[in-house]
PDB file of C-alpha atoms in Angstrom:
ATOM      1  CA  MET H  11       0.000   0.000   0.000  1.00 85.00           C
ATOM      2  CA  LEU H  12       1.359   3.403  -0.969  1.00 88.00           C
ATOM      3  CA  GLU H  13       1.373   6.022   1.791  1.00 92.00           C
ATOM      4  CA  LEU H  14       0.975   9.692   0.963  1.00 92.00           C
ATOM      5  CA  ARG H  15       2.593  12.386   3.102  1.00 95.00           C
ATOM      6  CA  ALA H  16       2.180  16.056   2.288  1.00 96.00           C
ATOM      7  CA  CYS H  17       5.254  18.219   2.930  1.00 96.00           C
ATOM      8  CA  ILE H  18       5.034  21.973   3.401  1.00 96.00           C
ATOM      9  CA  ASP H  19       8.126  24.175   3.558  1.00 96.00           C
ATOM     10  CA  VAL H  20       7.986  26.960   6.146  1.00 97.00           C
ATOM     11  CA  ASN H  21      10.592  29.473   7.224  1.00 97.00           C
ATOM     12  CA  ASP H  22       9.423  29.400  10.855  1.00 97.00           C
ATOM     13  CA  LEU H  23       8.565  25.954  12.177  1.00 98.00           C
ATOM     14  CA  GLU H  24       6.846  27.156  15.362  1.00 97.00           C
ATOM     15  CA  GLN H  25       4.678  29.596  13.370  1.00 98.00           C
ATOM     16  CA  GLY H  26       3.829  26.774  10.943  1.00 98.00           C
ATOM     17  CA  ILE H  27       2.794  24.465  13.771  1.00 98.00           C
ATOM     18  CA  ALA H  28       0.700  27.228  15.341  1.00 98.00           C
ATOM     19  CA  PHE H  29      -1.018  28.081  12.045  1.00 98.00           C
ATOM     20  CA  TYR H  30      -1.931  24.548  10.969  1.00 98.00           C
ATOM     21  CA  THR H  31      -3.028  23.416  14.434  1.00 98.00           C
ATOM     22  CA  GLN H  32      -5.120  26.537  15.081  1.00 98.00           C
ATOM     23  CA  ALA H  33      -6.511  26.993  11.570  1.00 97.00           C
ATOM     24  CA  LEU H  34      -7.289  23.362  10.774  1.00 96.00           C
ATOM     25  CA  GLY H  35      -7.369  21.576  14.118  1.00 96.00           C
ATOM     26  CA  LEU H  36      -4.410  19.341  13.266  1.00 98.00           C
ATOM     27  CA  THR H  37      -2.317  18.038  16.162  1.00 98.00           C
ATOM     28  CA  LEU H  38       1.431  17.906  16.576  1.00 98.00           C
ATOM     29  CA  GLY H  39       2.776  14.375  16.184  1.00 98.00           C
ATOM     30  CA  ARG H  40       6.520  13.740  16.148  1.00 97.00           C
ATOM     31  CA  ARG H  41       9.463  16.103  15.815  1.00 96.00           C
ATOM     32  CA  LEU H  42      12.770  15.196  14.256  1.00 90.00           C
ATOM     33  CA  GLY H  43      15.301  17.769  15.342  1.00 91.00           C
ATOM     34  CA  ASP H  44      14.717  21.479  14.922  1.00 93.00           C
ATOM     35  CA  GLY H  45      13.625  21.357  11.297  1.00 96.00           C
ATOM     36  CA  TRP H  46      10.757  18.905  10.994  1.00 97.00           C
ATOM     37  CA  ALA H  47       7.344  18.475  12.602  1.00 98.00           C
ATOM     38  CA  GLU H  48       4.631  15.957  11.789  1.00 98.00           C
ATOM     39  CA  LEU H  49       1.018  17.102  11.943  1.00 98.00           C
ATOM     40  CA  LEU H  50      -1.761  14.571  12.362  1.00 98.00           C
ATOM     41  CA  GLY H  51      -5.525  14.686  11.973  1.00 97.00           C
ATOM     42  CA  ALA H  52      -5.890  14.575   8.181  1.00 95.00           C
ATOM     43  CA  PRO H  53      -6.113  11.334   6.166  1.00 94.00           C
ATOM     44  CA  SER H  54      -2.403  11.781   5.360  1.00 95.00           C
ATOM     45  CA  PRO H  55       0.227  13.144   7.734  1.00 97.00           C
ATOM     46  CA  ILE H  56       1.481  16.638   6.943  1.00 97.00           C
ATOM     47  CA  ASP H  57       5.168  17.278   7.469  1.00 97.00           C
ATOM     48  CA  LEU H  58       6.303  20.844   8.091  1.00 98.00           C
ATOM     49  CA  LEU H  59       9.897  21.314   6.968  1.00 97.00           C
ATOM     50  CA  ALA H  60      11.875  24.346   8.138  1.00 97.00           C
ATOM     51  CA  LYS H  61      13.667  25.779   5.108  1.00 96.00           C
ATOM     52  CA  PRO H  62      15.164  29.274   5.159  1.00 94.00           C
ATOM     53  CA  GLU H  63      13.984  32.012   2.834  1.00 92.00           C
ATOM     54  CA  GLY H  64      16.314  32.227  -0.165  1.00 91.00           C
ATOM     55  CA  SER H  65      17.582  28.657   0.105  1.00 91.00           C
ATOM     56  CA  SER H  66      17.589  26.416  -2.934  1.00 89.00           C
ATOM     57  CA  ALA H  67      14.467  24.318  -3.375  1.00 82.00           C
ATOM     58  CA  SER H  68      16.271  21.823  -5.617  1.00 84.00           C
ATOM     59  CA  PRO H  69      19.743  21.321  -7.069  1.00 86.00           C
ATOM     60  CA  THR H  70      18.160  21.756 -10.509  1.00 88.00           C
ATOM     61  CA  ALA H  71      15.972  24.785  -9.698  1.00 79.00           C
ATOM     62  CA  SER H  72      17.332  28.264 -10.262  1.00 82.00           C
ATOM     63  CA  LEU H  73      14.671  30.046  -8.209  1.00 85.00           C
ATOM     64  CA  PRO H  74      15.301  30.375  -4.472  1.00 89.00           C
ATOM     65  CA  ARG H  75      12.592  29.676  -1.904  1.00 89.00           C
ATOM     66  CA  THR H  76      10.323  32.588  -1.197  1.00 90.00           C
ATOM     67  CA  TYR H  77       7.544  32.845   1.336  1.00 92.00           C
ATOM     68  CA  ARG H  78       5.667  35.635  -0.398  1.00 91.00           C
ATOM     69  CA  ARG H  79       2.447  34.515  -2.084  1.00 92.00           C
ATOM     70  CA  HIS H  80       3.398  32.278  -4.967  1.00 89.00           C
ATOM     71  CA  TRP H  81       1.728  29.948  -7.415  1.00 84.00           C
ATOM     72  CA  THR H  82       2.315  26.242  -7.631  1.00 83.00           C
ATOM     73  CA  PRO H  83       0.387  23.613  -9.579  1.00 84.00           C
ATOM     74  CA  VAL H  84       0.077  21.533  -6.393  1.00 87.00           C
ATOM     75  CA  HIS H  85      -1.936  22.671  -3.392  1.00 91.00           C
ATOM     76  CA  LEU H  86      -3.915  21.108  -0.565  1.00 94.00           C
ATOM     77  CA  ASP H  87      -7.698  21.040  -0.244  1.00 96.00           C
ATOM     78  CA  PHE H  88      -9.058  20.501   3.249  1.00 96.00           C
ATOM     79  CA  VAL H  89     -12.630  19.190   3.473  1.00 96.00           C
ATOM     80  CA  VAL H  90     -14.499  20.700   6.405  1.00 96.00           C
ATOM     81  CA  SER H  91     -18.028  20.268   7.731  1.00 96.00           C
ATOM     82  CA  ASP H  92     -18.620  23.982   8.479  1.00 97.00           C
ATOM     83  CA  LEU H  93     -16.923  26.231   5.932  1.00 98.00           C
ATOM     84  CA  ASP H  94     -17.845  29.514   7.593  1.00 98.00           C
ATOM     85  CA  ALA H  95     -16.335  28.439  10.924  1.00 97.00           C
ATOM     86  CA  ALA H  96     -13.258  26.971   9.207  1.00 97.00           C
ATOM     87  CA  VAL H  97     -12.634  30.195   7.268  1.00 98.00           C
ATOM     88  CA  GLN H  98     -12.913  32.222  10.476  1.00 97.00           C
ATOM     89  CA  ARG H  99     -10.456  29.909  12.302  1.00 97.00           C
ATOM     90  CA  ALA H 100      -8.017  30.093   9.386  1.00 97.00           C
ATOM     91  CA  ARG H 101      -8.276  33.884   9.190  1.00 97.00           C
ATOM     92  CA  SER H 102      -7.744  34.184  12.959  1.00 98.00           C
ATOM     93  CA  ALA H 103      -4.658  31.972  12.654  1.00 98.00           C
ATOM     94  CA  GLY H 104      -3.133  34.177   9.931  1.00 97.00           C
ATOM     95  CA  ALA H 105      -4.571  32.990   6.617  1.00 97.00           C
ATOM     96  CA  VAL H 106      -5.318  35.473   3.870  1.00 96.00           C
ATOM     97  CA  ILE H 107      -8.723  35.008   2.240  1.00 96.00           C
ATOM     98  CA  GLU H 108      -8.144  35.442  -1.484  1.00 96.00           C
ATOM     99  CA  LYS H 109     -11.678  35.051  -2.802  1.00 91.00           C
ATOM    100  CA  ASP H 110     -15.144  35.166  -1.294  1.00 88.00           C
ATOM    101  CA  ILE H 111     -16.718  31.793  -0.632  1.00 96.00           C
ATOM    102  CA  GLU H 112     -17.959  30.356  -3.915  1.00 97.00           C
ATOM    103  CA  VAL H 113     -21.099  28.214  -4.091  1.00 97.00           C
ATOM    104  CA  THR H 114     -20.971  25.348  -6.587  1.00 96.00           C
ATOM    105  CA  LYS H 115     -23.177  22.422  -7.534  1.00 95.00           C
ATOM    106  CA  TRP H 116     -21.101  20.125  -5.283  1.00 96.00           C
ATOM    107  CA  GLY H 117     -20.720  22.477  -2.294  1.00 97.00           C
ATOM    108  CA  ARG H 118     -18.794  25.589  -1.273  1.00 98.00           C
ATOM    109  CA  ILE H 119     -15.123  26.513  -1.533  1.00 98.00           C
ATOM    110  CA  ALA H 120     -12.861  29.190  -0.038  1.00 98.00           C
ATOM    111  CA  LEU H 121      -9.465  30.076  -1.526  1.00 97.00           C
ATOM    112  CA  LEU H 122      -6.810  31.093   0.997  1.00 96.00           C
ATOM    113  CA  ALA H 123      -3.083  31.530   1.439  1.00 96.00           C
ATOM    114  CA  ASP H 124      -1.232  30.451   4.569  1.00 97.00           C
ATOM    115  CA  PRO H 125       1.276  32.797   6.267  1.00 96.00           C
ATOM    116  CA  PHE H 126       4.046  31.236   4.136  1.00 96.00           C
ATOM    117  CA  GLY H 127       2.530  32.111   0.759  1.00 95.00           C
ATOM    118  CA  HIS H 128       1.151  28.644   0.007  1.00 96.00           C
ATOM    119  CA  GLY H 129      -2.327  28.461  -1.496  1.00 95.00           C
ATOM    120  CA  LEU H 130      -4.898  26.148   0.045  1.00 95.00           C
ATOM    121  CA  CYS H 131      -8.618  25.585  -0.257  1.00 96.00           C
ATOM    122  CA  LEU H 132     -11.279  24.838   2.314  1.00 97.00           C
ATOM    123  CA  ILE H 133     -14.133  22.788   0.889  1.00 97.00           C
ATOM    124  CA  GLU H 134     -17.567  21.983   2.294  1.00 98.00           C
ATOM    125  CA  PHE H 135     -19.312  19.271   0.294  1.00 97.00           C
ATOM    126  CA  ARG H 136     -23.074  18.997  -0.045  1.00 96.00           C
ATOM    127  CA  GLY H 137     -25.182  16.149  -1.328  1.00 94.00           C
ATOM    128  CA  ARG H 138     -22.924  13.652  -3.088  1.00 93.00           C
ATOM    129  CA  GLY H 139     -19.928  16.011  -3.174  1.00 93.00           C
ATOM    130  CA  TYR H 140     -18.077  15.958  -6.482  1.00 93.00           C
ATOM    131  CA  ASP H 141     -20.453  13.226  -7.672  1.00 93.00           C
ATOM    132  CA  GLU H 142     -23.086  15.962  -7.953  1.00 92.00           C
ATOM    133  CA  LEU H 143     -21.314  16.802 -11.234  1.00 92.00           C
ATOM    134  CA  LEU H 144     -22.222  13.347 -12.605  1.00 92.00           C
ATOM    135  CA  GLU H 145     -25.612  12.363 -13.885  1.00 78.00           C
ATOM    136  CA  ALA H 146     -27.988  11.430 -11.102  1.00 68.00           C
ATOM    137  CA  PRO H 147     -28.345   7.666 -10.772  1.00 64.00           C
ATOM    138  CA  SER H 148     -31.530   6.339 -12.378  1.00 66.00           C
ATOM    139  CA  LEU H 149     -34.063   4.673 -10.147  1.00 67.00           C
ATOM    140  CA  GLY H 150     -35.340   2.363 -12.880  1.00 59.00           C
TER     141      GLY H 150
END
């Protein structure tokens, strides 16, 4: 069985732990030295990795790490049962709300950025969730 772990670079590990535990209700699991913390409470563990601003993200990447708001093709969606309350918790913990809550056929979504410039979404499903986009099952 393949295990998925999400890794998030932060320039301040204690601030990262505070944000993700307060905003999303995750709990601190293990620590490995001063530069790594495991957060639990999601279907996959989330590892916060302390990486200094300006450091190299990869030996093959020419762009240094930055913790200003940035775009990446990979982000995390957190499914919540009460979107309004989750947005308020995230905002109180330091998230930036980037777009008003959007209502869709499958539920509601809020687009945010964490204090480290990473985009994330909070999602509240309704009905059959994403399956609402499929044809309704026939009863015949």
